[in-house]
Short mmCIF file of C-alpha atoms in Angstrom, two decimals:
data_model
loop_
_atom_site.label_atom_id
_atom_site.label_comp_id
_atom_site.label_asym_id
_atom_site.label_seq_id
_atom_site.Cartn_x
_atom_site.Cartn_y
_atom_site.Cartn_z
CA MET A 1 -16.24 0.74 -10.12
CA GLN A 2 -16.19 3.76 -12.39
CA LEU A 3 -14.87 7.00 -10.85
CA ASP A 4 -14.73 8.88 -14.14
CA SER A 5 -16.51 11.99 -12.86
CA VAL A 6 -14.40 12.31 -9.70
CA ARG A 7 -11.57 14.85 -9.59
CA ILE A 8 -8.89 14.53 -6.92
CA LEU A 9 -6.31 17.16 -6.09
CA ASP A 10 -3.37 15.18 -4.74
CA LEU A 11 -0.78 17.09 -2.72
CA SER A 12 1.12 13.99 -1.64
CA ARG A 13 4.45 12.59 -2.84
CA LEU A 14 6.76 9.59 -2.58
CA LEU A 15 4.84 6.32 -1.93
CA PRO A 16 1.81 6.18 0.40
CA GLY A 17 -0.24 9.05 -1.03
CA PRO A 18 0.54 8.45 -4.70
CA TYR A 19 -0.19 4.74 -4.22
CA ALA A 20 -3.62 5.64 -2.83
CA THR A 21 -4.45 7.94 -5.72
CA GLN A 22 -3.00 5.48 -8.27
CA LEU A 23 -5.65 3.01 -7.15
CA LEU A 24 -8.27 5.69 -7.67
CA ALA A 25 -6.83 6.74 -11.02
CA ASP A 26 -6.93 3.13 -12.19
CA ALA A 27 -10.60 3.13 -11.22
CA GLY A 28 -11.13 6.10 -13.53
CA ALA A 29 -10.68 9.15 -11.30
CA ASP A 30 -9.07 12.32 -12.66
CA VAL A 31 -6.08 12.70 -10.34
CA VAL A 32 -4.21 16.00 -10.44
CA LYS A 33 -0.78 16.01 -8.81
CA VAL A 34 -0.26 19.39 -7.19
CA GLU A 35 3.52 19.75 -7.02
CA ASP A 36 5.78 22.57 -5.91
CA THR A 37 7.61 24.63 -8.50
CA ASP A 38 11.05 23.42 -7.41
CA ALA A 39 11.74 19.67 -7.65
CA GLY A 40 8.19 18.40 -7.46
CA ASP A 41 7.58 14.90 -6.18
CA TYR A 42 10.90 13.61 -4.81
CA ALA A 43 10.17 10.19 -6.28
CA ARG A 44 10.71 11.61 -9.78
CA HIS A 45 14.44 11.58 -9.10
CA MET A 46 14.91 8.47 -6.94
CA PRO A 47 16.90 5.55 -8.39
CA PRO A 48 16.43 3.13 -9.97
CA THR A 49 15.00 4.81 -13.04
CA THR A 50 12.87 3.40 -15.84
CA ASP A 51 13.53 3.82 -19.54
CA ARG A 52 11.21 6.84 -19.37
CA GLY A 53 13.85 8.67 -17.37
CA VAL A 54 12.08 8.90 -14.02
CA GLY A 55 12.32 6.99 -10.77
CA ALA A 56 10.76 3.54 -10.98
CA LEU A 57 8.69 4.28 -7.88
CA PHE A 58 7.29 7.43 -9.48
CA ASP A 59 6.59 5.59 -12.73
CA GLY A 60 4.71 2.85 -10.90
CA VAL A 61 2.30 5.01 -8.87
CA ASN A 62 1.68 8.10 -11.00
CA ARG A 63 0.22 6.76 -14.23
CA GLY A 64 -2.69 8.46 -15.89
CA LYS A 65 -2.41 11.49 -13.63
CA ARG A 66 -1.98 15.16 -14.51
CA SER A 67 0.53 17.54 -12.93
CA ILE A 68 0.28 21.19 -12.02
CA ALA A 69 3.23 23.03 -10.44
CA LEU A 70 2.11 25.71 -7.96
CA ASP A 71 3.89 27.74 -5.31
CA LEU A 72 1.41 27.34 -2.48
CA LYS A 73 3.53 29.54 -0.25
CA SER A 74 2.55 32.51 -2.39
CA GLU A 75 -0.81 34.26 -2.25
CA ASP A 76 -1.31 33.98 -6.00
CA GLY A 77 -0.49 30.27 -5.89
CA ARG A 78 -3.04 29.66 -3.16
CA THR A 79 -5.65 31.68 -5.05
CA ALA A 80 -5.14 29.46 -8.08
CA PHE A 81 -5.42 26.38 -5.88
CA TYR A 82 -8.67 27.65 -4.34
CA ARG A 83 -10.16 27.99 -7.80
CA LEU A 84 -9.20 24.41 -8.57
CA VAL A 85 -10.78 23.31 -5.30
CA GLU A 86 -14.12 24.77 -6.32
CA ASP A 87 -14.40 22.14 -9.07
CA ALA A 88 -12.80 19.27 -7.16
CA ASP A 89 -14.38 16.37 -5.31
CA VAL A 90 -11.40 15.40 -3.15
CA VAL A 91 -8.32 17.05 -1.71
CA PHE A 92 -5.71 14.62 -0.47
CA GLU A 93 -2.61 15.65 1.46
CA GLY A 94 0.28 13.88 3.16
CA PHE A 95 1.96 16.71 5.05
CA ARG A 96 2.93 16.54 8.70
CA PRO A 97 0.14 17.90 10.90
CA GLY A 98 0.00 21.69 10.92
CA VAL A 99 1.64 22.23 7.53
CA ALA A 100 -1.63 22.40 5.59
CA ALA A 101 -2.97 24.96 8.05
CA ARG A 102 0.18 27.09 7.75
CA LEU A 103 -0.20 27.00 3.97
CA GLU A 104 -3.89 27.89 4.36
CA ILE A 105 -5.00 24.81 2.45
CA ASP A 106 -6.44 22.88 5.39
CA TYR A 107 -9.98 21.50 5.46
CA GLU A 108 -11.40 24.41 7.45
CA THR A 109 -10.11 26.85 4.83
CA LEU A 110 -11.02 24.86 1.73
CA VAL A 111 -14.54 23.98 2.82
CA GLU A 112 -15.32 27.67 2.43
CA TYR A 113 -14.70 27.23 -1.31
CA ASN A 114 -16.39 23.83 -1.66
CA GLU A 115 -18.75 22.75 1.11
CA ASP A 116 -19.11 19.24 -0.34
CA LEU A 117 -15.38 18.56 -0.38
CA VAL A 118 -14.02 15.22 0.81
CA TYR A 119 -10.65 16.03 2.40
CA CYS A 120 -8.26 13.28 3.45
CA SER A 121 -5.05 13.70 5.46
CA LEU A 122 -2.60 10.80 5.50
CA SER A 123 0.29 10.95 7.95
CA GLY A 124 2.53 8.70 10.00
CA TYR A 125 0.82 9.22 13.34
CA GLY A 126 -2.39 11.11 12.62
CA GLN A 127 -3.44 14.62 13.49
CA THR A 128 -3.66 14.05 17.26
CA GLY A 129 -1.63 12.43 20.00
CA PRO A 130 1.86 12.97 21.46
CA ASP A 131 3.63 11.76 18.29
CA ALA A 132 1.45 13.65 15.81
CA GLU A 133 4.19 16.03 14.68
CA ARG A 134 6.97 13.48 14.80
CA ALA A 135 8.79 12.73 11.56
CA GLY A 136 8.80 9.14 10.46
CA HIS A 137 8.91 6.49 7.79
CA ASP A 138 7.78 2.88 7.97
CA LEU A 139 10.46 1.62 10.33
CA ASN A 140 9.50 4.31 12.82
CA TYR A 141 5.75 3.79 12.89
CA VAL A 142 4.50 2.44 16.18
CA GLY A 143 3.74 -1.23 15.81
CA VAL A 144 5.68 -2.17 12.70
CA ALA A 145 8.30 -3.96 14.76
CA GLY A 146 6.18 -4.79 17.77
CA LEU A 147 2.93 -5.79 16.10
CA LEU A 148 3.95 -7.15 12.73
CA ASP A 149 7.36 -8.63 13.41
CA MET A 150 5.99 -11.69 15.16
CA THR A 151 8.22 -14.15 13.32
CA ARG A 152 10.27 -16.81 15.08
CA GLU A 153 13.43 -15.32 16.55
CA ASP A 154 15.54 -18.42 15.89
CA GLU A 155 14.98 -18.51 12.13
CA SER A 156 16.36 -16.53 9.22
CA MET A 157 14.43 -13.37 8.43
CA ALA A 158 14.85 -14.08 4.72
CA PRO A 159 11.43 -15.65 4.20
CA GLN A 160 9.49 -13.22 6.34
CA ILE A 161 7.33 -10.34 5.16
CA PRO A 162 9.29 -7.18 5.99
CA GLY A 163 7.76 -4.63 8.31
CA TYR A 164 8.95 -1.77 6.15
CA GLN A 165 6.49 -0.57 3.50
CA ILE A 166 3.58 -2.13 5.37
CA GLY A 167 2.70 1.25 6.88
CA ASP A 168 3.10 3.15 3.61
CA LEU A 169 1.18 0.73 1.42
CA GLY A 170 -1.40 -0.14 4.06
CA GLY A 171 -1.90 3.53 4.83
CA GLY A 172 -2.31 4.33 1.16
CA LEU A 173 -4.76 1.50 0.65
CA PHE A 174 -6.86 2.55 3.64
CA ALA A 175 -6.76 6.19 2.51
CA ALA A 176 -8.13 5.16 -0.89
CA PHE A 177 -10.84 3.12 0.85
CA SER A 178 -11.68 6.09 3.10
CA ILE A 179 -11.90 8.48 0.16
CA VAL A 180 -14.29 6.20 -1.70
CA GLY A 181 -16.28 5.85 1.52
CA GLY A 182 -16.38 9.62 1.88
CA LEU A 183 -17.61 10.03 -1.69
CA LEU A 184 -20.31 7.43 -1.13
CA SER A 185 -21.36 9.10 2.11
CA ARG A 186 -21.65 12.39 0.24
CA GLU A 187 -23.79 10.77 -2.45
CA LEU A 188 -26.05 9.43 0.30
CA GLY A 189 -26.74 13.00 1.36
CA ASN A 190 -24.31 13.43 4.23
CA GLY A 191 -22.23 16.17 2.64
CA GLY A 192 -18.46 16.44 2.51
CA GLU A 193 -16.18 15.42 5.33
CA TYR A 194 -12.69 15.43 6.78
CA ILE A 195 -10.80 12.12 7.08
CA ASP A 196 -7.69 11.61 9.22
CA VAL A 197 -5.73 8.44 8.35
CA ALA A 198 -2.65 7.52 10.40
CA MET A 199 -0.33 4.86 9.02
CA THR A 200 0.42 3.78 12.58
CA ASP A 201 -3.29 3.13 13.14
CA VAL A 202 -3.46 1.03 10.00
CA VAL A 203 -0.47 -1.06 11.10
CA ALA A 204 -2.12 -1.57 14.49
CA SER A 205 -5.27 -2.72 12.70
CA PHE A 206 -3.20 -5.36 10.91
CA SER A 207 -2.32 -6.96 14.27
CA GLN A 208 -5.67 -8.67 14.80
CA THR A 209 -4.08 -12.11 15.26
CA VAL A 210 -2.23 -11.01 18.41
CA ALA A 211 -4.44 -8.14 19.56
CA HIS A 212 -6.62 -10.08 22.00
CA GLU A 213 -3.70 -11.44 24.01
CA ALA A 214 -1.96 -8.08 24.03
CA LEU A 215 -5.09 -6.27 25.17
CA THR A 216 -5.98 -8.72 27.93
CA GLY A 217 -2.78 -8.84 29.92
CA ASP A 218 -0.49 -11.05 27.85
CA ASP A 219 2.46 -9.98 25.71
CA PRO A 220 2.65 -12.43 22.79
CA ARG A 221 6.12 -13.02 21.37
CA PRO A 222 7.36 -14.56 18.11
CA GLY A 223 6.73 -18.28 17.98
CA GLU A 224 4.29 -18.18 20.87
CA THR A 225 0.96 -17.76 19.08
CA PRO A 226 -0.84 -20.09 16.66
CA LEU A 227 -0.20 -17.92 13.61
CA THR A 228 3.38 -16.88 14.37
CA GLY A 229 5.11 -20.25 14.58
CA GLU A 230 3.90 -21.83 17.82
CA GLN A 231 2.30 -24.65 15.88
CA PRO A 232 4.62 -26.66 13.62
CA TRP A 233 1.88 -27.21 11.04
CA TYR A 234 1.71 -23.44 10.46
CA ASP A 235 5.24 -22.19 9.88
CA VAL A 236 8.08 -21.59 7.44
CA TYR A 237 10.71 -24.28 6.73
CA GLU A 238 14.08 -24.21 5.01
CA THR A 239 14.66 -26.66 2.16
CA ALA A 240 17.81 -28.42 0.97
CA ASP A 241 18.78 -25.62 -1.43
CA GLY A 242 18.61 -22.86 1.18
CA ARG A 243 15.17 -21.73 0.05
CA TYR A 244 11.94 -21.88 2.00
CA VAL A 245 8.42 -23.25 1.87
CA THR A 246 5.39 -22.37 3.91
CA LEU A 247 3.23 -24.97 5.59
CA ALA A 248 -0.21 -23.68 6.53
CA ALA A 249 -2.15 -26.82 7.46
CA LEU A 250 -4.23 -25.04 10.09
CA GLU A 251 -7.28 -27.22 9.51
CA PRO A 252 -7.03 -30.94 10.39
CA LYS A 253 -8.04 -32.09 6.90
CA PHE A 254 -5.11 -30.27 5.30
CA TRP A 255 -2.69 -31.59 7.92
CA THR A 256 -3.95 -35.10 7.29
CA ALA A 257 -3.52 -34.69 3.54
CA PHE A 258 0.03 -33.43 4.05
CA CYS A 259 1.03 -36.24 6.42
CA GLU A 260 -0.34 -38.87 4.06
CA GLU A 261 1.47 -37.43 1.04
CA VAL A 262 4.83 -37.32 2.81
CA ASP A 263 4.38 -40.73 4.42
CA ARG A 264 4.19 -39.39 7.96
CA GLU A 265 0.75 -40.71 8.93
CA GLU A 266 2.01 -41.17 12.49
CA LEU A 267 1.95 -37.38 12.87
CA VAL A 268 -1.72 -36.96 12.00
CA ASP A 269 -3.00 -37.21 15.59
CA ALA A 270 -0.53 -34.59 16.82
CA HIS A 271 -2.59 -31.84 15.19
CA GLY A 272 -4.05 -29.59 17.87
CA SER A 273 -1.69 -30.79 20.58
CA GLU A 274 -0.65 -28.33 23.27
CA ASP A 275 2.09 -30.54 24.68
CA PRO A 276 5.39 -28.63 24.25
CA ALA A 277 7.40 -31.84 23.93
CA GLU A 278 5.11 -33.22 21.23
CA LEU A 279 5.11 -29.93 19.33
CA ALA A 280 8.92 -29.80 19.47
CA ALA A 281 9.18 -33.37 18.21
CA VAL A 282 6.83 -32.66 15.29
CA ARG A 283 8.75 -29.52 14.39
CA GLU A 284 12.06 -31.39 14.48
CA GLU A 285 10.59 -34.04 12.19
CA LEU A 286 9.30 -31.41 9.75
CA GLU A 287 12.59 -29.49 9.73
CA ALA A 288 14.49 -32.65 8.81
CA LEU A 289 11.87 -33.63 6.26
CA PHE A 290 11.85 -30.34 4.36
CA ALA A 291 15.65 -30.08 4.54
CA SER A 292 15.92 -33.33 2.61
CA ARG A 293 14.79 -31.91 -0.72
CA SER A 294 14.87 -28.67 -2.69
CA ARG A 295 12.01 -26.19 -2.60
CA ASP A 296 10.95 -26.87 -6.17
CA ALA A 297 11.12 -30.63 -5.70
CA TRP A 298 8.65 -30.38 -2.84
CA LEU A 299 6.33 -28.15 -4.84
CA ALA A 300 6.43 -30.49 -7.82
CA ASP A 301 5.31 -33.52 -5.83
CA LEU A 302 2.84 -32.18 -3.28
CA SER A 303 -0.79 -31.64 -4.20
CA GLU A 304 -2.89 -28.52 -3.77
CA GLU A 305 -4.51 -30.09 -0.71
CA THR A 306 -1.35 -30.01 1.40
CA MET A 307 -1.25 -26.27 2.04
CA VAL A 308 2.43 -26.04 1.10
CA GLY A 309 3.61 -23.05 -0.91
CA PRO A 310 6.86 -21.44 -2.00
CA VAL A 311 8.53 -18.45 -0.43
CA CYS A 312 9.42 -16.52 -3.57
CA THR A 313 11.84 -13.75 -4.35
CA PRO A 314 10.16 -10.58 -5.68
CA ALA A 315 11.03 -11.57 -9.25
CA GLU A 316 9.67 -15.08 -8.78
CA ALA A 317 6.48 -13.79 -7.22
CA LEU A 318 5.77 -11.27 -9.96
CA GLU A 319 6.42 -13.85 -12.65
CA HIS A 320 4.15 -16.43 -11.04
CA PRO A 321 1.58 -17.96 -13.42
CA GLN A 322 -1.23 -17.16 -10.98
CA LEU A 323 -0.58 -13.42 -11.19
CA GLU A 324 -0.19 -13.66 -14.95
CA ALA A 325 -3.51 -15.49 -15.24
CA ARG A 326 -5.22 -12.79 -13.19
CA GLY A 327 -3.83 -10.09 -15.44
CA LEU A 328 -2.34 -8.30 -12.45
CA ILE A 329 1.01 -7.71 -14.14
CA GLU A 330 0.48 -5.21 -16.92
CA ARG A 331 2.98 -4.97 -19.75
CA PRO A 332 1.85 -2.11 -22.00
CA ALA A 333 3.65 -1.62 -25.29
CA ASP A 334 4.50 2.02 -24.56
CA ALA A 335 5.36 1.88 -20.85
CA PRO A 336 7.38 -0.21 -18.38
CA PRO A 337 5.60 -3.19 -16.81
CA ARG A 338 3.80 -2.59 -13.54
CA ILE A 339 1.45 -4.09 -10.99
CA GLY A 340 -2.07 -3.12 -11.97
CA PHE A 341 -5.31 -2.56 -10.10
CA PRO A 342 -5.73 -5.46 -7.62
CA ALA A 343 -9.39 -6.26 -8.22
CA ARG A 344 -11.47 -7.75 -11.00
CA GLY A 345 -15.13 -7.13 -11.63
CA SER A 346 -17.86 -6.47 -14.15
CA ASN A 347 -17.39 -2.69 -14.02
CA VAL A 348 -13.70 -2.26 -13.27
CA PRO A 349 -11.80 -0.40 -16.04
CA GLU A 350 -9.52 -2.75 -17.95
CA VAL A 351 -7.68 -0.13 -20.01
CA HIS A 352 -5.64 2.53 -18.25
CA ASP A 353 -3.73 5.61 -19.28
CA GLU A 354 -0.10 4.54 -18.80
CA SER A 355 1.42 7.97 -19.40
CA ILE A 356 3.22 9.74 -16.56
CA PRO A 357 3.05 13.52 -16.25
CA ASP A 358 6.05 15.75 -16.62
CA HIS A 359 6.53 18.16 -13.76
CA GLY A 360 3.91 20.85 -14.30
CA GLU A 361 2.91 19.42 -17.68
CA HIS A 362 -0.77 20.31 -17.22
CA THR A 363 -0.39 23.63 -15.41
CA ASP A 364 -1.69 25.74 -18.28
CA GLU A 365 -4.46 23.30 -19.15
CA LEU A 366 -5.76 23.16 -15.60
CA LEU A 367 -5.53 26.86 -14.90
CA ALA A 368 -7.26 27.64 -18.20
CA SER A 369 -10.08 25.32 -17.14
CA VAL A 370 -10.76 27.54 -14.10
CA GLY A 371 -10.64 30.81 -15.99
CA TYR A 372 -7.00 31.94 -16.18
CA ASP A 373 -6.27 33.45 -19.59
CA ASP A 374 -2.94 33.44 -21.43
CA ASP A 375 -1.78 36.77 -19.99
CA GLU A 376 -2.66 35.81 -16.42
CA ARG A 377 -0.81 32.54 -16.71
CA ALA A 378 2.21 34.26 -18.23
CA ALA A 379 2.27 36.71 -15.32
CA LEU A 380 2.12 33.87 -12.79
CA ARG A 381 4.95 32.08 -14.58
CA ASP A 382 7.10 35.25 -14.67
CA ALA A 383 6.57 35.57 -10.91
CA ASP A 384 7.61 31.93 -10.37
CA VAL A 385 4.18 31.10 -8.97
CA ILE A 386 3.67 28.38 -11.53
CA ARG A 387 5.86 26.19 -13.68
#
């Protein structure tokens, strides 16, 4: 997975877009952050900050990229952008629908400068539909609460995966996938294309475990489906120290192994039961059982065949030996630690540029590469078109 010859002009900011292009940068792509001449990417200034003096979010998803600061509201700024587009493979934007067109940097405009361009728009609701122009973040996206929050209503939310950030990160991940797909399609002779990714659509796609019931007349609720707590052998349980473990003995063999290891062989035959009274009795037994010992005591004694795992805090999860063994947590000598590229393979880059770009750091370099001489760049800077 070597994207060394691919250049991406990234107009996005904050989390979902930069996360998408960070994945591509880690795969070798030349990602150019196109920022405004005022504050640039808002994430630069969001607390907490790293020891490099920028927001930790910015530091984590903008490594190895270059930055150019352009005033795209000005004619000269757009002209400079068009010249960059001529040599680009991808333009990626995260504006609300209609903004790119008003700035005259939409797909229909840019394809006139580069007919093989892959152009991806990432937004909360997509470019069409009644909510297309609605503002939103993760907690607003259709489906985050209704489709992903299928946890049991009578239990603490502490151990559950939060709905927030699912749309941003999932949207970014799918955008990166779509961009690579667009590049492959182009290489197969299909030319450039326009891609519309809605974070709401991605969240809806994540709801496969409850989609059938919801689409065929039912309205599944927390604790009422096999993978959301209906079955006691597939749920989350509190331990004696107020922490939690997961039990995911969906297959009979894992349930049997668990029952044997905890000396509850009498529960083996309950697996697969649909009798509400029997399910309630098994759950009550499991709740009392797990509450009798601490989380770590359970983990120390149970084997890998029991399908029991810890619910970790973020710090515990990122320090887990499994992630360390996979090399996912990168700790470069000259940069703060971060979560690296989440795939391993025979042709995946193992060494990454960990630098982060200053706002507009590469403006002169990039404009010079498309023919702007020193005097022209000085004139643009004097007119506040570039920074």
